[in-house]
Coordinates of C-alpha atoms in Angstrom, one line a residue:
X962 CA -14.0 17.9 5.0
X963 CA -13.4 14.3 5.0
X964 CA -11.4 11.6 3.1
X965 CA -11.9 7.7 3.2
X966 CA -8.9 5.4 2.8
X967 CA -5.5 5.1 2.7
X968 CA -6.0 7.1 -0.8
X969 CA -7.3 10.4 1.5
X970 CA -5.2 12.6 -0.2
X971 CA -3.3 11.6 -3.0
X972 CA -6.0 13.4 -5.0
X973 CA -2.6 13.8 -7.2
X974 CA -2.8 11.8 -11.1
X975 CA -0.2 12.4 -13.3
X976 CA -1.3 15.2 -15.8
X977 CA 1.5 17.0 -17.3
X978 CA 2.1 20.6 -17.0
X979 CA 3.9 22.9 -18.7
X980 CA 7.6 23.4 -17.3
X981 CA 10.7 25.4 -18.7
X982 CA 13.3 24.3 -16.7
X983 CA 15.2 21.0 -16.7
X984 CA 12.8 17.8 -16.1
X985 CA 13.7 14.4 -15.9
X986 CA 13.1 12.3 -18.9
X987 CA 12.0 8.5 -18.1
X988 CA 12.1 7.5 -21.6
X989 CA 16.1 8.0 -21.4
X990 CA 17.5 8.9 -17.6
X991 CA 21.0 8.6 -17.6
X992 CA 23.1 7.6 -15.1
X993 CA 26.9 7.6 -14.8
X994 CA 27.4 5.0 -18.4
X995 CA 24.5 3.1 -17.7
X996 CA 20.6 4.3 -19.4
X997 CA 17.2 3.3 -17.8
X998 CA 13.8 3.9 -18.8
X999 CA 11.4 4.2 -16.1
X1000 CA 8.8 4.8 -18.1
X1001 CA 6.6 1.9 -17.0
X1002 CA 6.2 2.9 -13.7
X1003 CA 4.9 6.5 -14.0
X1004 CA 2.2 7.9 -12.7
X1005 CA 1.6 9.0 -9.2
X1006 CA 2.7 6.4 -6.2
X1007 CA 2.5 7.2 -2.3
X1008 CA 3.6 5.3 1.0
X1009 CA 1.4 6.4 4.2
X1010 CA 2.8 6.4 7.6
X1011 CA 1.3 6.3 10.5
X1012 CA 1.8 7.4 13.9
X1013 CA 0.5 7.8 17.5
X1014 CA -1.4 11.3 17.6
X1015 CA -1.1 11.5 20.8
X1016 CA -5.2 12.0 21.3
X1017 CA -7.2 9.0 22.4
X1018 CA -8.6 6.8 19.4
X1019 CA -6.9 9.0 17.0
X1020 CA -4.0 8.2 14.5
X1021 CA -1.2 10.8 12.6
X1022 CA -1.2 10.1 9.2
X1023 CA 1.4 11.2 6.9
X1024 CA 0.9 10.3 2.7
X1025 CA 3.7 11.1 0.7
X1026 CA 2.6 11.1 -2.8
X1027 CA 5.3 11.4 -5.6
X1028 CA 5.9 11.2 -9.5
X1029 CA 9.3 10.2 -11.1
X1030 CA 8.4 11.1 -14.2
X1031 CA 6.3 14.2 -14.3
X1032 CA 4.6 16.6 -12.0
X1033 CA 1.0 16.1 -9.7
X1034 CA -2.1 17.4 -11.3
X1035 CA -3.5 18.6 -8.4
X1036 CA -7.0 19.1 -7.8
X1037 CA -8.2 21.8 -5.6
X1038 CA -11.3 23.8 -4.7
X1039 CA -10.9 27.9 -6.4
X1040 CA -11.1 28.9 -2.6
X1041 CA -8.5 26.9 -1.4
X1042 CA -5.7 27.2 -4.0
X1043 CA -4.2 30.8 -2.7
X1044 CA -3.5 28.6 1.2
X1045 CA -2.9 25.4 -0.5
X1046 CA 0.6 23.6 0.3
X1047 CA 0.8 21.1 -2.0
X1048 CA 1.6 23.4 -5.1
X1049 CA 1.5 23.1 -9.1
X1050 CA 4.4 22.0 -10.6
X1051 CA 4.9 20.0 -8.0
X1052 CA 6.5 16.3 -8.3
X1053 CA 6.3 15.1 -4.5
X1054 CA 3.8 16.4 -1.8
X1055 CA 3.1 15.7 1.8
X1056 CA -0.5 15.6 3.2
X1057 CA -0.6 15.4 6.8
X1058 CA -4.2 14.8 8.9
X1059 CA -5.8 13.3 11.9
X1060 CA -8.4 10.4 12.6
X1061 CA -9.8 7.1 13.2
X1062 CA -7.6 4.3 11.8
X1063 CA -10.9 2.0 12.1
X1064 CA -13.2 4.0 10.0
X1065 CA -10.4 5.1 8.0
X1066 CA -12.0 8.6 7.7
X1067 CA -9.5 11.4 8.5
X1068 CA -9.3 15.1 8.9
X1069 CA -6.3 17.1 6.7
X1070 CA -4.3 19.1 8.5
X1071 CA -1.2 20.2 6.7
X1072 CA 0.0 19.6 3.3
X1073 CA 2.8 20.6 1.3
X1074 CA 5.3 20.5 -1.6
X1075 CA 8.4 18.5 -1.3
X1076 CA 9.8 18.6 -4.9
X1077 CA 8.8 20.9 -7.8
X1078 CA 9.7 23.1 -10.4
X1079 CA 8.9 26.5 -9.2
X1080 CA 11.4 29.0 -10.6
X1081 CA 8.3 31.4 -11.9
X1082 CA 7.1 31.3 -8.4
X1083 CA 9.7 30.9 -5.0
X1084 CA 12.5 30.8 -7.7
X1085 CA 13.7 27.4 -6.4
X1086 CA 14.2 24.7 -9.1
X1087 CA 13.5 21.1 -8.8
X1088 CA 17.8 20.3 -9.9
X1089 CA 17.1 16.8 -10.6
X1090 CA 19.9 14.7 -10.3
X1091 CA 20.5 10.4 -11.3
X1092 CA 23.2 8.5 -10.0
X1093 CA 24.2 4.7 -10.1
X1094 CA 24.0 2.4 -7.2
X1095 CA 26.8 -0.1 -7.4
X1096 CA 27.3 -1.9 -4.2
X1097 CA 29.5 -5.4 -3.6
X1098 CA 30.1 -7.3 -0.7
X1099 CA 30.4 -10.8 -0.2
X1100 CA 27.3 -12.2 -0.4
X1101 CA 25.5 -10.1 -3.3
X1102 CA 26.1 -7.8 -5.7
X1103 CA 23.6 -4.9 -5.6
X1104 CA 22.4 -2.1 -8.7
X1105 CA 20.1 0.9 -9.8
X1106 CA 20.0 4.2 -9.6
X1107 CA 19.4 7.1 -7.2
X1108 CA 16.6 9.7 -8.1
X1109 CA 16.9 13.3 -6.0
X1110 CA 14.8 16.6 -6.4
X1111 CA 13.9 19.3 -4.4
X1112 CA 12.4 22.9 -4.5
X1113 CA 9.6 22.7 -1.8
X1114 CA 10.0 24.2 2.0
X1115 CA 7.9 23.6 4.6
X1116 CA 8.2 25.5 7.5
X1117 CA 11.3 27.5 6.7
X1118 CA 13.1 24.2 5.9
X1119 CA 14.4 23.6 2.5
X1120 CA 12.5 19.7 1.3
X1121 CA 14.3 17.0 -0.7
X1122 CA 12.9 13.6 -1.5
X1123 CA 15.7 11.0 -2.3
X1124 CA 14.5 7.6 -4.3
X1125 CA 17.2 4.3 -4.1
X1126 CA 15.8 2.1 -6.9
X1127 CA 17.2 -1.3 -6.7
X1128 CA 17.8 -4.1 -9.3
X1129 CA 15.5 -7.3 -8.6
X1130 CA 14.8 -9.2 -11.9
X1131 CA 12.2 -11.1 -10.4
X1132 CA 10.0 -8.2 -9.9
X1133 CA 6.0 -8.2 -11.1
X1134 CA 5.4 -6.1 -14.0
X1135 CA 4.4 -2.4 -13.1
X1136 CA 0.3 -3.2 -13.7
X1137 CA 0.4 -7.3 -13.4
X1138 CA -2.0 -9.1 -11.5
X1139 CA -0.3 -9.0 -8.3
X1140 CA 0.0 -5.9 -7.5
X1141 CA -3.1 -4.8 -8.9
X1142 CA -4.8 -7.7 -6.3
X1143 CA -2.4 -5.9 -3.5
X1144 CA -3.1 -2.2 -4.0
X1145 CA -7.2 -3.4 -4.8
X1146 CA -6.7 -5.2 -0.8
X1147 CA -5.0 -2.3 0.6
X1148 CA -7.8 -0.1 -1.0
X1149 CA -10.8 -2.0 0.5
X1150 CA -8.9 -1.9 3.8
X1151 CA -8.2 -6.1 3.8
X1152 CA -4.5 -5.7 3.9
X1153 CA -2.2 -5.6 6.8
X1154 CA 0.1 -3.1 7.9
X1155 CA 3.0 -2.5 5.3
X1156 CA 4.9 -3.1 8.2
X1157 CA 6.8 -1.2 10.7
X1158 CA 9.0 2.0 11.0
X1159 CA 12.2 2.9 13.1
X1160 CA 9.3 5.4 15.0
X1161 CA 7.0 2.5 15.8
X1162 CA 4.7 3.9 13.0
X1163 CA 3.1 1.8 10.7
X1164 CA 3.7 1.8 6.7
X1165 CA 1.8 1.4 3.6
X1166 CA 2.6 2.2 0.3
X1167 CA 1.2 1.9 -3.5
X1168 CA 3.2 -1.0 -4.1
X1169 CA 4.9 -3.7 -2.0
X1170 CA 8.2 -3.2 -3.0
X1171 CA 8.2 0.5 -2.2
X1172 CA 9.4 1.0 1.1
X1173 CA 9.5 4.2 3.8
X1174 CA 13.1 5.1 5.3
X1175 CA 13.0 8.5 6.8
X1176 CA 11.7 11.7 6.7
X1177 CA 13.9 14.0 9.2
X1178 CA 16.4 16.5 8.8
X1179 CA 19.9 16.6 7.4
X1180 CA 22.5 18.1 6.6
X1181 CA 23.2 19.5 3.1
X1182 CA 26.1 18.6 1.0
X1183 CA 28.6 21.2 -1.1
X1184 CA 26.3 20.8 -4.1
X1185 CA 23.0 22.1 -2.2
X1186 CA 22.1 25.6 -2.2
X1187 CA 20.8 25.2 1.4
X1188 CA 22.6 24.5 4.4
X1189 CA 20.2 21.4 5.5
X1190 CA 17.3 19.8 4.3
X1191 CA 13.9 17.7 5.2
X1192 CA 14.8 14.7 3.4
X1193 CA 12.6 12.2 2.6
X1194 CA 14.1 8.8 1.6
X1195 CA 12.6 5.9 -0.2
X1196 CA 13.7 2.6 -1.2
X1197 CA 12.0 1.2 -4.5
X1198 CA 12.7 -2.6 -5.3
X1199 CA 11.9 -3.2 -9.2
X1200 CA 12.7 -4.5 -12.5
X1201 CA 13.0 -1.3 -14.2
X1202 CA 16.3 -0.6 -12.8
X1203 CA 18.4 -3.1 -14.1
X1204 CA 21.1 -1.9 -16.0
X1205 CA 19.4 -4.7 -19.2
X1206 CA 16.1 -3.9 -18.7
X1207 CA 16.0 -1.0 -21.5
X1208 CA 17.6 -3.0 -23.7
X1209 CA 15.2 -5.7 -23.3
X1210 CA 12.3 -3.3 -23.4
X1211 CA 14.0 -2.2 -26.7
X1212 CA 14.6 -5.5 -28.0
X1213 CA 10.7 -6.7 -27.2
X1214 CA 9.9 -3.7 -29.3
X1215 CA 11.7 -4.7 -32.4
X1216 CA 10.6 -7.7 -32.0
X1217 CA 6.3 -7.5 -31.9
X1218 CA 6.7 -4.8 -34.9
X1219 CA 8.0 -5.0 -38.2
X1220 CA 10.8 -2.4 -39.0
X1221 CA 10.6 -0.1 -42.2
X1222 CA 12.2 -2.2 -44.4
X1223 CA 10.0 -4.8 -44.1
X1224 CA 7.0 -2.7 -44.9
X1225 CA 8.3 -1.0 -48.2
X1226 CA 8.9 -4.7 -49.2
X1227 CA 5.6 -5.6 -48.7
X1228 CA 4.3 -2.1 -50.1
X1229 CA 6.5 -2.4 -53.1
X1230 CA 5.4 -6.1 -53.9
X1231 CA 1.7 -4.9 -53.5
X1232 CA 2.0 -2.0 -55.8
X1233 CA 3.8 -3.9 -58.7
X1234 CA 1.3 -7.1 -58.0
X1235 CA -1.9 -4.4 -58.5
X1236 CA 0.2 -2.5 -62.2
X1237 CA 0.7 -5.9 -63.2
X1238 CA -3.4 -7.0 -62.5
X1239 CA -4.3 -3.5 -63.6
X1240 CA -2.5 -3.5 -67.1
X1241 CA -3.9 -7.3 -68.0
X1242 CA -7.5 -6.9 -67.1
X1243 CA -7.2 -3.3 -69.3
X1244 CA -4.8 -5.2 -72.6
X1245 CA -7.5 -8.2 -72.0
X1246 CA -10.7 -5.9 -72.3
X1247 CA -9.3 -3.4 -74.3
X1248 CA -7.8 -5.0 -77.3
X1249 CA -8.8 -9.0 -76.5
X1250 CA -5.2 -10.4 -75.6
X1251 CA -4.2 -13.7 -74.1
X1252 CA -1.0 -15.2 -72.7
X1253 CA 2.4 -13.2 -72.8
X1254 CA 0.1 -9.8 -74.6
X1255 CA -2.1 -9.5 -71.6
X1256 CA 1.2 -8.6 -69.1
X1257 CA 1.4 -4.8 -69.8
X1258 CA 4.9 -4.2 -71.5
X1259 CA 5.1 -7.7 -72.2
X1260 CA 7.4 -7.4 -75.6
X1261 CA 10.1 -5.6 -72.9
X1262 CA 9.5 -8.0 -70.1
X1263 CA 10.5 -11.1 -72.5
X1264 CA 13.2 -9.1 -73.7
X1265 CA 14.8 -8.5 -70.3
X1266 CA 17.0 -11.4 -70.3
X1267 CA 18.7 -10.8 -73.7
X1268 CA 19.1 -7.0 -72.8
X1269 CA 20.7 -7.9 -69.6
X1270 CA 23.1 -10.2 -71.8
X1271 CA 24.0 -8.0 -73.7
X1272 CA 24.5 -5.1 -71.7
X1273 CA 27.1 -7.6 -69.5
X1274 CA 28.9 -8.5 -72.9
X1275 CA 29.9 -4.5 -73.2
X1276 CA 30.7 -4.6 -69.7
X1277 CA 33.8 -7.6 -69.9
X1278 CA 34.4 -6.1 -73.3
X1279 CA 34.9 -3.0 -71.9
X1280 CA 36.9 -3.9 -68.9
X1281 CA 39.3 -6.3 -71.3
X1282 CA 40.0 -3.0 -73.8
X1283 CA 37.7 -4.9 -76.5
X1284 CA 36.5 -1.6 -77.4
X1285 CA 33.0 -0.5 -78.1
X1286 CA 32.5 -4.5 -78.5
X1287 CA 28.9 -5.2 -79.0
X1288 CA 29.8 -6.4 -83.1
X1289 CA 29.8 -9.9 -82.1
X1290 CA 27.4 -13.0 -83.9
X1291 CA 24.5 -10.8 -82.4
X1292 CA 25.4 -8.4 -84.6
X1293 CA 22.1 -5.2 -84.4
X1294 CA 20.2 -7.4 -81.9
X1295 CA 20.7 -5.2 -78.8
X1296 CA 19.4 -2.1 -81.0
X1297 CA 16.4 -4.2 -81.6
X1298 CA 15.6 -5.2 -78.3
X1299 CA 16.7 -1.7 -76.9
X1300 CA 13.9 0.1 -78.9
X1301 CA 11.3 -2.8 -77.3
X1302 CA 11.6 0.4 -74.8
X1303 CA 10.3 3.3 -75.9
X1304 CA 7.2 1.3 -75.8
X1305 CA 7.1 1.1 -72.3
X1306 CA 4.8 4.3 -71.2
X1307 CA 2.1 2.4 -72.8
X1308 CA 0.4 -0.8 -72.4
X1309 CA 0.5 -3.0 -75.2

């Protein structure tokens, strides 16, 4: 079997599955005090690296193909699922394979899961973890956050993948046109080498600012379960980790839709505009009214002022001790206009 591309075998979108245990949230990752929503650049992204096989006219290729925000569907032949590495559940795979670098056609070898949730299988969770990044030194002040989960093993050796997101405010918009003209270029095979590793490999990724570091092994701390780890690192340069960017994304909400408020307003005005339209068109065909007798409840309506005037007279007559009040050169009037109310389930 073959695969064309750079794409050979992130055959990986990002179709949830189901999951009990702890998951990262995009929508809301915290991180020490500071929140972050990632959600903008979900979906599945991969950095290939490339090295000398060691057979003539052939290349080692390594894709690394991760989600942040959700696990891989991955899509497999019924055969192959029972040997396959890169697992379901998984959030980060490996796919290892051999070939020509100028046909870009190349042979899978390996593959397998670096991060996952698979407590109803191995029993190893993913233990997701998010950290700030808040470095200062003289020349610049540098933020994000750090993104680590595990659960795969490869080999006998427990797998990590750690992800350094850094702050640059500058960054293109996950989807704008430039990246979408880099990643078509890489596709099509018109871009150059993503540049260089400290192996003498050669990188590419999904997206410029997503950069290889290592992939070796390392010691684990007190917190890890295992004693050392495959760890694969990654440095991501982007927008979406500034500690204002959810508050911007929240504030461009607010600001292209109207809040609830707003619509009862406009709801309310609407339904008292169509009773009002309503209750003249049926006073006007029904009994022939014109002016002040077409408004249904018209008699009340005119006599809203002189109620509210009166009802304010007991009020201050009230609050100065005057009494029941209400006896002055008015005299009944109130009790007049009051009973203009018991007309007001029906028009006219």
């Amino acid at each position: 079997m073959q695969l064309t591309s750079s794409l050979m075998w992130a055959y990986a979108l990002s179709l949830p599955s189901f999951s009990f245990a702890y998951m990262i949230d995009c929508k809301l990752i915290r991180a020490g005090h500071e929140s972050f929503d990632l959600t903008p650049i979900a979906g599945p992204h991969w950095v290939l690296k490339q090295d000398d096989s060691g057979i003539p006219d052939k290349m080692m290729s390594t894709n690394f193909t991760f989600n942040l925000c959700g696990p891989l569907s991955i899509h497999q032949d019924k055969k192959d699922k029972k040997k396959a590495g890169c697992k379901q559940n998984s959030w980060a795979c490996a796919f290892k394979g051999v070939g020509d670098p100028e046909s870009k056609e190349y042979e899978p070898t390996e593959e397998w899961s670096l991060a996952g949730n698979f407590v109803h299988g191995s029993g190893r969770p993913m233990d997701p973890s998010e950290t700030p990044i808040e470095e200062k030194d003289d020349s610049e002040h540098v933020e994000g956050l750090q993104i680590s989960m595990k659960g795969g093993v490869y080999q006998g050796t427990a797998q990590k993948m750690i992800t350094r997101l850094y702050c640059d405010k500058d960054a293109p918009d996950e989807g704008s046109e430039t990246l979408k003209e880099r990643r078509a270029d890489d596709k099509d095979g018109k871009d150059d080498d993503g540049g260089d590793d400290d192996t003498g490999g050669s990188l590419k990724s999904s997206d410029p600012k997503l950069k290889f570091k290592s992939y070796k092994s390392e010691k684990g701390t007190e917190k890890d379960s295992a004693a050392s780890y495959q760890i694969l690192r990654l440095d991501w340069t982007t927008k979406y980790a500034c500690k204002d960017a959810r508050e911007k994304g929240k504030a461009s909400d607010g600001n292209s839709s109207w809040g609830f408020f707003t619509w009862f307003i406009i709801i309310a005005f609407m339904a008292v505009a169509a009773y009002l339209i309503f209750g003249s068109w049926l006073n006007y065909t029904r009994h022939g009214a014109r002016g002040w007798d077409l408004l249904p409840h018209g008699d009340t309506i005119r006599d809203v002022p002189y109620i509210l005037k009166d009802w304010g007279r007991r009020v201050v007559s009230t609050v100065q001790g005057g009494g029941g009040g209400g006896s002055g050169s008015r005299g009944g009037y109130s009790r007049v206009r009051l009973s203009n109310f018991t007309r007001f389930l029906t028009f006219r």
